[in-house]
PDB file of C-alpha atoms in Angstrom:
ATOM      1  CA  MET K 261      48.160   7.375  67.236  1.00 52.00           C
ATOM      2  CA  PHE K 262      48.881   7.501  63.465  1.00 53.00           C
ATOM      3  CA  ASP K 263      52.230   6.930  61.867  1.00 59.00           C
ATOM      4  CA  ILE K 264      53.460   9.201  59.119  1.00 61.00           C
ATOM      5  CA  TYR K 265      52.462   6.755  56.335  1.00 56.00           C
ATOM      6  CA  THR K 266      48.832   6.584  57.491  1.00 62.00           C
ATOM      7  CA  ILE K 267      48.597  10.388  57.464  1.00 60.00           C
ATOM      8  CA  ILE K 268      50.071  10.554  53.966  1.00 62.00           C
ATOM      9  CA  PHE K 269      47.575   7.966  52.601  1.00 59.00           C
ATOM     10  CA  LEU K 270      44.624   9.759  54.239  1.00 59.00           C
ATOM     11  CA  ALA K 271      45.706  13.091  52.770  1.00 61.00           C
ATOM     12  CA  LEU K 272      46.128  11.453  49.360  1.00 58.00           C
ATOM     13  CA  ALA K 273      42.648   9.857  49.566  1.00 59.00           C
ATOM     14  CA  VAL K 274      41.025  13.209  50.453  1.00 56.00           C
ATOM     15  CA  PHE K 275      42.856  14.918  47.573  1.00 55.00           C
ATOM     16  CA  ILE K 276      41.710  12.274  45.045  1.00 57.00           C
ATOM     17  CA  PHE K 277      38.099  12.498  46.293  1.00 53.00           C
ATOM     18  CA  LEU K 278      38.023  16.278  45.913  1.00 52.00           C
ATOM     19  CA  ARG K 279      39.486  16.075  42.383  1.00 54.00           C
ATOM     20  CA  LEU K 280      36.900  13.500  41.289  1.00 48.00           C
ATOM     21  CA  ARG K 281      34.103  15.603  42.782  1.00 50.00           C
ATOM     22  CA  SER K 282      35.220  18.695  40.867  1.00 48.00           C
ATOM     23  CA  VAL K 283      35.550  16.798  37.565  1.00 44.00           C
ATOM     24  CA  LEU K 284      32.423  14.580  37.711  1.00 44.00           C
ATOM     25  CA  GLY K 285      30.156  16.879  39.700  1.00 46.00           C
ATOM     26  CA  GLN K 286      27.257  15.758  41.854  1.00 47.00           C
ATOM     27  CA  ARG K 287      24.161  13.770  40.821  1.00 43.00           C
ATOM     28  CA  THR K 288      20.945  15.690  41.440  1.00 41.00           C
ATOM     29  CA  GLY K 289      18.386  13.170  40.150  1.00 42.00           C
ATOM     30  CA  ARG K 290      17.668  15.248  36.998  1.00 41.00           C
ATOM     31  CA  GLU K 291      20.398  13.886  34.771  1.00 40.00           C
ATOM     32  CA  ARG K 292      19.468  12.536  31.281  1.00 38.00           C
ATOM     33  CA  PRO K 293      19.622   8.749  30.988  1.00 38.00           C
ATOM     34  CA  PRO K 294      22.547   7.256  29.052  1.00 38.00           C
ATOM     35  CA  TYR K 295      22.113   7.313  25.248  1.00 33.00           C
ATOM     36  CA  ASP K 296      20.754   4.017  23.926  1.00 36.00           C
ATOM     37  CA  PRO K 297      21.436   3.589  20.187  1.00 34.00           C
ATOM     38  CA  TYR K 298      18.982   0.674  19.977  1.00 32.00           C
ATOM     39  CA  SER K 299      16.048   2.711  21.264  1.00 34.00           C
ATOM     40  CA  ALA K 300      16.841   5.447  18.731  1.00 35.00           C
ATOM     41  CA  ARG K 301      16.998   2.905  15.939  1.00 34.00           C
ATOM     42  CA  ASP K 302      13.624   1.441  16.964  1.00 37.00           C
ATOM     43  CA  ALA K 303      12.088   4.912  16.962  1.00 35.00           C
ATOM     44  CA  VAL K 304      13.230   5.427  13.373  1.00 32.00           C
ATOM     45  CA  ARG K 305      11.801   2.070  12.368  1.00 35.00           C
ATOM     46  CA  GLY K 306       8.469   2.939  13.896  1.00 37.00           C
ATOM     47  CA  ALA K 307       8.373   6.231  12.041  1.00 36.00           C
ATOM     48  CA  THR K 308       9.047   4.657   8.653  1.00 36.00           C
ATOM     49  CA  ASN K 309       6.332   1.988   8.989  1.00 37.00           C
ATOM     50  CA  ASP K 310       3.689   4.546   7.959  1.00 35.00           C
ATOM     51  CA  ASN K 311       5.104   4.489   4.451  1.00 31.00           C
ATOM     52  CA  VAL K 312       4.263   0.831   3.945  1.00 30.00           C
ATOM     53  CA  VAL K 313       1.578   0.393   1.332  1.00 31.00           C
ATOM     54  CA  THR K 314      -0.014  -2.952   0.369  1.00 37.00           C
ATOM     55  CA  LEU K 315      -0.738  -3.254  -3.337  1.00 36.00           C
ATOM     56  CA  PRO K 316      -3.210  -5.749  -4.877  1.00 41.00           C
ATOM     57  CA  GLY K 317      -1.683  -9.177  -5.300  1.00 39.00           C
ATOM     58  CA  ARG K 318       0.803  -8.750  -2.455  1.00 37.00           C
ATOM     59  CA  GLY K 319       0.448 -10.160   1.036  1.00 40.00           C
ATOM     60  CA  GLY K 320       0.923  -8.562   4.412  1.00 43.00           C
ATOM     61  CA  GLU K 321      -1.208  -6.581   6.784  1.00 44.00           C
ATOM     62  CA  PRO K 322      -1.834  -2.945   5.900  1.00 45.00           C
ATOM     63  CA  VAL K 323      -0.457  -0.520   8.443  1.00 43.00           C
ATOM     64  CA  GLN K 324      -3.031   1.509  10.339  1.00 47.00           C
ATOM     65  CA  LYS K 325      -1.950   5.140  10.293  1.00 45.00           C
ATOM     66  CA  PRO K 326      -2.714   7.122  13.444  1.00 44.00           C
ATOM     67  CA  ALA K 327      -3.929  10.142  11.499  1.00 46.00           C
ATOM     68  CA  ASP K 328      -6.548  12.571  12.731  1.00 50.00           C
ATOM     69  CA  THR K 329     -10.021  11.931  11.348  1.00 52.00           C
ATOM     70  CA  PRO K 330     -10.936  14.802   9.026  1.00 51.00           C
ATOM     71  CA  GLU K 331     -14.274  16.562   9.131  1.00 53.00           C
ATOM     72  CA  PRO K 332     -17.048  14.592   7.337  1.00 59.00           C
ATOM     73  CA  ALA K 333     -17.469  17.270   4.657  1.00 58.00           C
ATOM     74  CA  GLU K 334     -13.724  17.226   3.855  1.00 75.00           C
ATOM     75  CA  ARG K 335     -13.033  13.545   4.360  1.00 83.00           C
ATOM     76  CA  TRP K 336     -13.275  12.510   0.711  1.00 92.00           C
ATOM     77  CA  LYS K 337     -12.338  15.842  -0.844  1.00 90.00           C
ATOM     78  CA  GLY K 338     -11.067  15.282  -4.372  1.00 91.00           C
ATOM     79  CA  ILE K 339     -12.355  11.685  -4.301  1.00 94.00           C
ATOM     80  CA  ALA K 340     -16.137  11.812  -3.821  1.00 93.00           C
ATOM     81  CA  GLU K 341     -18.554  14.717  -3.599  1.00 91.00           C
ATOM     82  CA  ALA K 342     -19.739  15.478  -0.070  1.00 90.00           C
ATOM     83  CA  GLY K 343     -23.218  14.075   0.543  1.00 90.00           C
ATOM     84  CA  SER K 344     -23.081  11.781  -2.494  1.00 93.00           C
ATOM     85  CA  THR K 345     -23.930   8.079  -2.483  1.00 95.00           C
ATOM     86  CA  ALA K 346     -20.282   7.269  -3.160  1.00 96.00           C
ATOM     87  CA  ALA K 347     -19.170   9.323  -0.138  1.00 95.00           C
ATOM     88  CA  ALA K 348     -21.731   7.579   2.077  1.00 95.00           C
ATOM     89  CA  GLY K 349     -20.451   4.220   0.857  1.00 96.00           C
ATOM     90  CA  LEU K 350     -16.848   5.180   1.583  1.00 97.00           C
ATOM     91  CA  ASP K 351     -17.903   6.283   5.080  1.00 96.00           C
ATOM     92  CA  ALA K 352     -19.505   2.884   5.686  1.00 96.00           C
ATOM     93  CA  ILE K 353     -16.395   1.042   4.494  1.00 96.00           C
ATOM     94  CA  ALA K 354     -14.081   3.206   6.611  1.00 95.00           C
ATOM     95  CA  ARG K 355     -16.177   2.549   9.732  1.00 94.00           C
ATOM     96  CA  GLU K 356     -15.727  -1.209   9.349  1.00 94.00           C
ATOM     97  CA  ASP K 357     -12.155  -1.146   8.053  1.00 93.00           C
ATOM     98  CA  LYS K 358     -10.051   1.341  10.036  1.00 91.00           C
ATOM     99  CA  THR K 359      -7.101   0.829   7.668  1.00 90.00           C
ATOM    100  CA  PHE K 360      -9.036   1.874   4.551  1.00 94.00           C
ATOM    101  CA  ASP K 361      -7.433   4.791   2.742  1.00 93.00           C
ATOM    102  CA  ALA K 362      -9.190   5.896  -0.456  1.00 95.00           C
ATOM    103  CA  LYS K 363      -6.082   7.423  -2.045  1.00 94.00           C
ATOM    104  CA  HIS K 364      -4.019   4.302  -1.388  1.00 94.00           C
ATOM    105  CA  PHE K 365      -6.905   2.217  -2.738  1.00 95.00           C
ATOM    106  CA  ILE K 366      -7.004   4.188  -5.997  1.00 96.00           C
ATOM    107  CA  ALA K 367      -3.230   3.850  -6.402  1.00 95.00           C
ATOM    108  CA  GLY K 368      -3.497   0.083  -5.873  1.00 95.00           C
ATOM    109  CA  ALA K 369      -6.462  -0.165  -8.250  1.00 96.00           C
ATOM    110  CA  ARG K 370      -4.508   1.621 -10.985  1.00 96.00           C
ATOM    111  CA  ALA K 371      -1.654  -0.862 -10.563  1.00 96.00           C
ATOM    112  CA  ALA K 372      -4.107  -3.774 -10.624  1.00 96.00           C
ATOM    113  CA  TYR K 373      -5.836  -2.406 -13.729  1.00 97.00           C
ATOM    114  CA  GLU K 374      -2.609  -2.340 -15.700  1.00 96.00           C
ATOM    115  CA  MET K 375      -1.510  -5.744 -14.358  1.00 96.00           C
ATOM    116  CA  ILE K 376      -4.832  -7.387 -15.286  1.00 96.00           C
ATOM    117  CA  VAL K 377      -5.017  -5.937 -18.808  1.00 96.00           C
ATOM    118  CA  THR K 378      -1.409  -6.963 -19.465  1.00 96.00           C
ATOM    119  CA  ALA K 379      -1.864 -10.443 -17.946  1.00 96.00           C
ATOM    120  CA  TYR K 380      -4.984 -11.027 -20.066  1.00 96.00           C
ATOM    121  CA  ALA K 381      -3.121 -10.078 -23.242  1.00 95.00           C
ATOM    122  CA  GLU K 382      -0.259 -12.422 -22.336  1.00 95.00           C
ATOM    123  CA  GLY K 383      -2.541 -15.247 -21.213  1.00 95.00           C
ATOM    124  CA  ASP K 384      -0.971 -15.147 -17.759  1.00 96.00           C
ATOM    125  CA  ARG K 385      -3.544 -17.188 -15.841  1.00 96.00           C
ATOM    126  CA  ARG K 386      -1.509 -17.318 -12.631  1.00 95.00           C
ATOM    127  CA  SER K 387      -1.480 -13.538 -12.236  1.00 94.00           C
ATOM    128  CA  LEU K 388      -5.165 -13.288 -13.128  1.00 96.00           C
ATOM    129  CA  LYS K 389      -6.176 -15.802 -10.453  1.00 94.00           C
ATOM    130  CA  ASN K 390      -4.633 -13.636  -7.755  1.00 91.00           C
ATOM    131  CA  LEU K 391      -6.487 -10.522  -8.893  1.00 95.00           C
ATOM    132  CA  LEU K 392      -9.906 -11.725 -10.079  1.00 96.00           C
ATOM    133  CA  SER K 393     -12.966 -13.198  -8.416  1.00 95.00           C
ATOM    134  CA  ARG K 394     -13.914 -16.707  -9.534  1.00 94.00           C
ATOM    135  CA  ASP K 395     -16.693 -15.565 -11.894  1.00 95.00           C
ATOM    136  CA  VAL K 396     -14.590 -12.895 -13.576  1.00 96.00           C
ATOM    137  CA  TYR K 397     -11.631 -15.272 -13.882  1.00 96.00           C
ATOM    138  CA  GLU K 398     -13.809 -17.870 -15.613  1.00 96.00           C
ATOM    139  CA  GLY K 399     -14.876 -15.261 -18.182  1.00 95.00           C
ATOM    140  CA  PHE K 400     -11.277 -14.215 -18.844  1.00 96.00           C
ATOM    141  CA  GLU K 401     -10.148 -17.842 -18.984  1.00 96.00           C
ATOM    142  CA  SER K 402     -12.819 -18.690 -21.552  1.00 96.00           C
ATOM    143  CA  ALA K 403     -11.738 -15.808 -23.787  1.00 95.00           C
ATOM    144  CA  ILE K 404      -8.074 -16.804 -23.498  1.00 96.00           C
ATOM    145  CA  GLN K 405      -8.874 -20.421 -24.395  1.00 96.00           C
ATOM    146  CA  GLU K 406     -10.854 -19.336 -27.453  1.00 96.00           C
ATOM    147  CA  ARG K 407      -8.022 -17.082 -28.564  1.00 96.00           C
ATOM    148  CA  GLU K 408      -5.425 -19.826 -28.091  1.00 96.00           C
ATOM    149  CA  ALA K 409      -7.560 -22.340 -29.998  1.00 96.00           C
ATOM    150  CA  LYS K 410      -7.505 -19.988 -33.001  1.00 95.00           C
ATOM    151  CA  GLY K 411      -3.788 -19.398 -32.667  1.00 96.00           C
ATOM    152  CA  GLU K 412      -4.306 -15.678 -32.083  1.00 96.00           C
ATOM    153  CA  THR K 413      -2.043 -13.472 -29.977  1.00 95.00           C
ATOM    154  CA  VAL K 414      -2.609 -10.093 -28.388  1.00 95.00           C
ATOM    155  CA  GLU K 415      -0.017  -7.401 -27.794  1.00 94.00           C
ATOM    156  CA  THR K 416      -0.953  -4.599 -25.401  1.00 95.00           C
ATOM    157  CA  ARG K 417       1.142  -1.661 -24.227  1.00 94.00           C
ATOM    158  CA  PHE K 418      -0.012   1.057 -21.837  1.00 95.00           C
ATOM    159  CA  VAL K 419       0.774   4.635 -22.810  1.00 96.00           C
ATOM    160  CA  SER K 420      -0.934   6.272 -19.823  1.00 96.00           C
ATOM    161  CA  ILE K 421      -3.778   6.066 -17.329  1.00 96.00           C
ATOM    162  CA  ASP K 422      -5.306   9.525 -17.503  1.00 97.00           C
ATOM    163  CA  LYS K 423      -8.136   9.170 -14.996  1.00 96.00           C
ATOM    164  CA  SER K 424      -9.160   6.793 -12.205  1.00 97.00           C
ATOM    165  CA  ASP K 425     -12.257   8.115 -10.454  1.00 97.00           C
ATOM    166  CA  ILE K 426     -14.406   6.404  -7.832  1.00 97.00           C
ATOM    167  CA  THR K 427     -17.977   6.387  -9.150  1.00 96.00           C
ATOM    168  CA  ALA K 428     -19.637   4.169  -6.538  1.00 97.00           C
ATOM    169  CA  ALA K 429     -18.944   2.584  -3.164  1.00 97.00           C
ATOM    170  CA  GLU K 430     -21.014   0.513  -0.786  1.00 97.00           C
ATOM    171  CA  LEU K 431     -20.823  -2.013   2.037  1.00 96.00           C
ATOM    172  CA  ARG K 432     -22.997  -5.108   1.626  1.00 94.00           C
ATOM    173  CA  GLY K 433     -22.810  -6.965   4.896  1.00 94.00           C
ATOM    174  CA  ARG K 434     -19.075  -7.629   5.262  1.00 94.00           C
ATOM    175  CA  MET K 435     -18.298  -7.069   1.578  1.00 96.00           C
ATOM    176  CA  ALA K 436     -16.952  -3.676   0.581  1.00 97.00           C
ATOM    177  CA  GLN K 437     -17.348  -2.771  -3.092  1.00 97.00           C
ATOM    178  CA  VAL K 438     -15.755   0.185  -4.857  1.00 98.00           C
ATOM    179  CA  THR K 439     -16.261   1.023  -8.546  1.00 97.00           C
ATOM    180  CA  ILE K 440     -13.643   2.970 -10.491  1.00 97.00           C
ATOM    181  CA  ARG K 441     -13.876   4.501 -13.952  1.00 97.00           C
ATOM    182  CA  PHE K 442     -10.538   4.243 -15.749  1.00 97.00           C
ATOM    183  CA  VAL K 443      -9.687   6.369 -18.775  1.00 97.00           C
ATOM    184  CA  SER K 444      -6.466   5.215 -20.407  1.00 97.00           C
ATOM    185  CA  GLN K 445      -4.467   5.285 -23.597  1.00 96.00           C
ATOM    186  CA  LEU K 446      -2.953   2.103 -24.905  1.00 95.00           C
ATOM    187  CA  VAL K 447      -1.668   0.387 -28.007  1.00 96.00           C
ATOM    188  CA  SER K 448      -3.284  -2.987 -28.685  1.00 95.00           C
ATOM    189  CA  VAL K 449      -3.118  -5.338 -31.633  1.00 94.00           C
ATOM    190  CA  THR K 450      -4.444  -8.854 -32.260  1.00 96.00           C
ATOM    191  CA  ARG K 451      -2.684 -11.125 -34.737  1.00 96.00           C
ATOM    192  CA  ASP K 452      -3.714 -14.432 -36.281  1.00 95.00           C
ATOM    193  CA  LYS K 453      -1.556 -17.538 -36.213  1.00 94.00           C
ATOM    194  CA  SER K 454       0.296 -16.279 -39.291  1.00 94.00           C
ATOM    195  CA  GLY K 455       1.155 -12.985 -37.614  1.00 93.00           C
ATOM    196  CA  ASN K 456      -1.265 -10.905 -39.646  1.00 95.00           C
ATOM    197  CA  VAL K 457      -3.052  -8.040 -37.863  1.00 95.00           C
ATOM    198  CA  ILE K 458      -6.761  -8.813 -37.526  1.00 95.00           C
ATOM    199  CA  ASP K 459      -7.700  -6.162 -34.966  1.00 94.00           C
ATOM    200  CA  GLY K 460      -6.163  -2.971 -33.615  1.00 93.00           C
ATOM    201  CA  SER K 461      -2.859  -1.481 -34.690  1.00 93.00           C
ATOM    202  CA  PRO K 462       0.742  -1.879 -33.488  1.00 92.00           C
ATOM    203  CA  GLU K 463       1.239   1.882 -33.864  1.00 92.00           C
ATOM    204  CA  LYS K 464      -2.092   3.585 -33.158  1.00 94.00           C
ATOM    205  CA  VAL K 465      -2.823   4.866 -29.641  1.00 96.00           C
ATOM    206  CA  THR K 466      -6.405   4.153 -28.606  1.00 94.00           C
ATOM    207  CA  ASP K 467      -8.497   5.846 -25.916  1.00 95.00           C
ATOM    208  CA  VAL K 468     -10.131   3.235 -23.667  1.00 95.00           C
ATOM    209  CA  THR K 469     -12.683   3.678 -20.874  1.00 96.00           C
ATOM    210  CA  ASP K 470     -13.388   0.831 -18.439  1.00 96.00           C
ATOM    211  CA  VAL K 471     -15.612   0.694 -15.361  1.00 97.00           C
ATOM    212  CA  TRP K 472     -14.366  -1.911 -12.904  1.00 97.00           C
ATOM    213  CA  THR K 473     -15.659  -2.940  -9.496  1.00 97.00           C
ATOM    214  CA  PHE K 474     -13.344  -4.266  -6.788  1.00 98.00           C
ATOM    215  CA  ALA K 475     -14.485  -6.053  -3.624  1.00 97.00           C
ATOM    216  CA  ARG K 476     -13.034  -7.177  -0.310  1.00 96.00           C
ATOM    217  CA  ASP K 477     -14.326  -8.880   2.847  1.00 96.00           C
ATOM    218  CA  VAL K 478     -13.594  -6.275   5.533  1.00 94.00           C
ATOM    219  CA  ALA K 479     -13.610  -8.975   8.219  1.00 91.00           C
ATOM    220  CA  SER K 480     -10.875 -10.960   6.456  1.00 91.00           C
ATOM    221  CA  ARG K 481      -7.186 -10.755   7.354  1.00 89.00           C
ATOM    222  CA  ASP K 482      -6.424 -10.739   3.624  1.00 89.00           C
ATOM    223  CA  PRO K 483      -5.861  -7.047   2.727  1.00 88.00           C
ATOM    224  CA  ASN K 484      -6.177  -7.579  -1.038  1.00 90.00           C
ATOM    225  CA  TRP K 485      -9.109  -6.477  -3.194  1.00 95.00           C
ATOM    226  CA  LYS K 486     -10.289  -8.513  -6.192  1.00 95.00           C
ATOM    227  CA  LEU K 487     -11.978  -7.526  -9.426  1.00 97.00           C
ATOM    228  CA  VAL K 488     -15.614  -8.684  -9.347  1.00 96.00           C
ATOM    229  CA  ALA K 489     -17.191  -6.899 -12.327  1.00 96.00           C
ATOM    230  CA  THR K 490     -16.147  -5.187 -15.568  1.00 94.00           C
ATOM    231  CA  GLU K 491     -17.914  -3.136 -18.198  1.00 91.00           C
ATOM    232  CA  ALA K 492     -17.004  -0.794 -20.996  1.00 84.00           C
ATOM    233  CA  GLY K 493     -17.519   2.857 -20.133  1.00 74.00           C
ATOM    234  CA  GLN K 494     -18.462   5.916 -22.127  1.00 70.00           C
TER     235      GLN K 494
END
């Protein structure tokens, strides 16, 4: 019924099938899916997003970190004393703003503190507008105008920020307010229009203490805090 060529081809087909079976094996339904380099790359991207930090004066949404909520007594350890008014205020802010991180806030406030002091010395109104509330900006603007009218200049250089401690925190309606006491060392000198020193020293390091209050509408999409009050500290 079969000629010799048909038998040869059938034998060859069976041989090839058996060889493929021995090399490739059989699928059992438990094999791993093929490697997808794009899914691996996306996983890495997702992991690195937690390192994104929004500083004052910069746009963008802060990234909510899926961290476990610490025990109430330990939540603000090293930041505010358990049971204190400041700790209660931080609790209230954190309840309304799930992205609030006190340590990141302090780091941003330190950066803002140095930026504001430097911008004021340089008369940089544009930078000040982005970091100050309207009332505080008007006070700074008035002082800058008076200084410019006299032909005076100010030179300020930060040596260090030694302390930045939260002294108060509260939530007033939608407005979160956090007060920080800064202790810093800086070199500051004021010169008249002739270049003569009329205040401070270009070489002397001075200890400075400032108590600043920052505020933010927790219902706003704007993640940035603004300076709403300043006073000299002890």
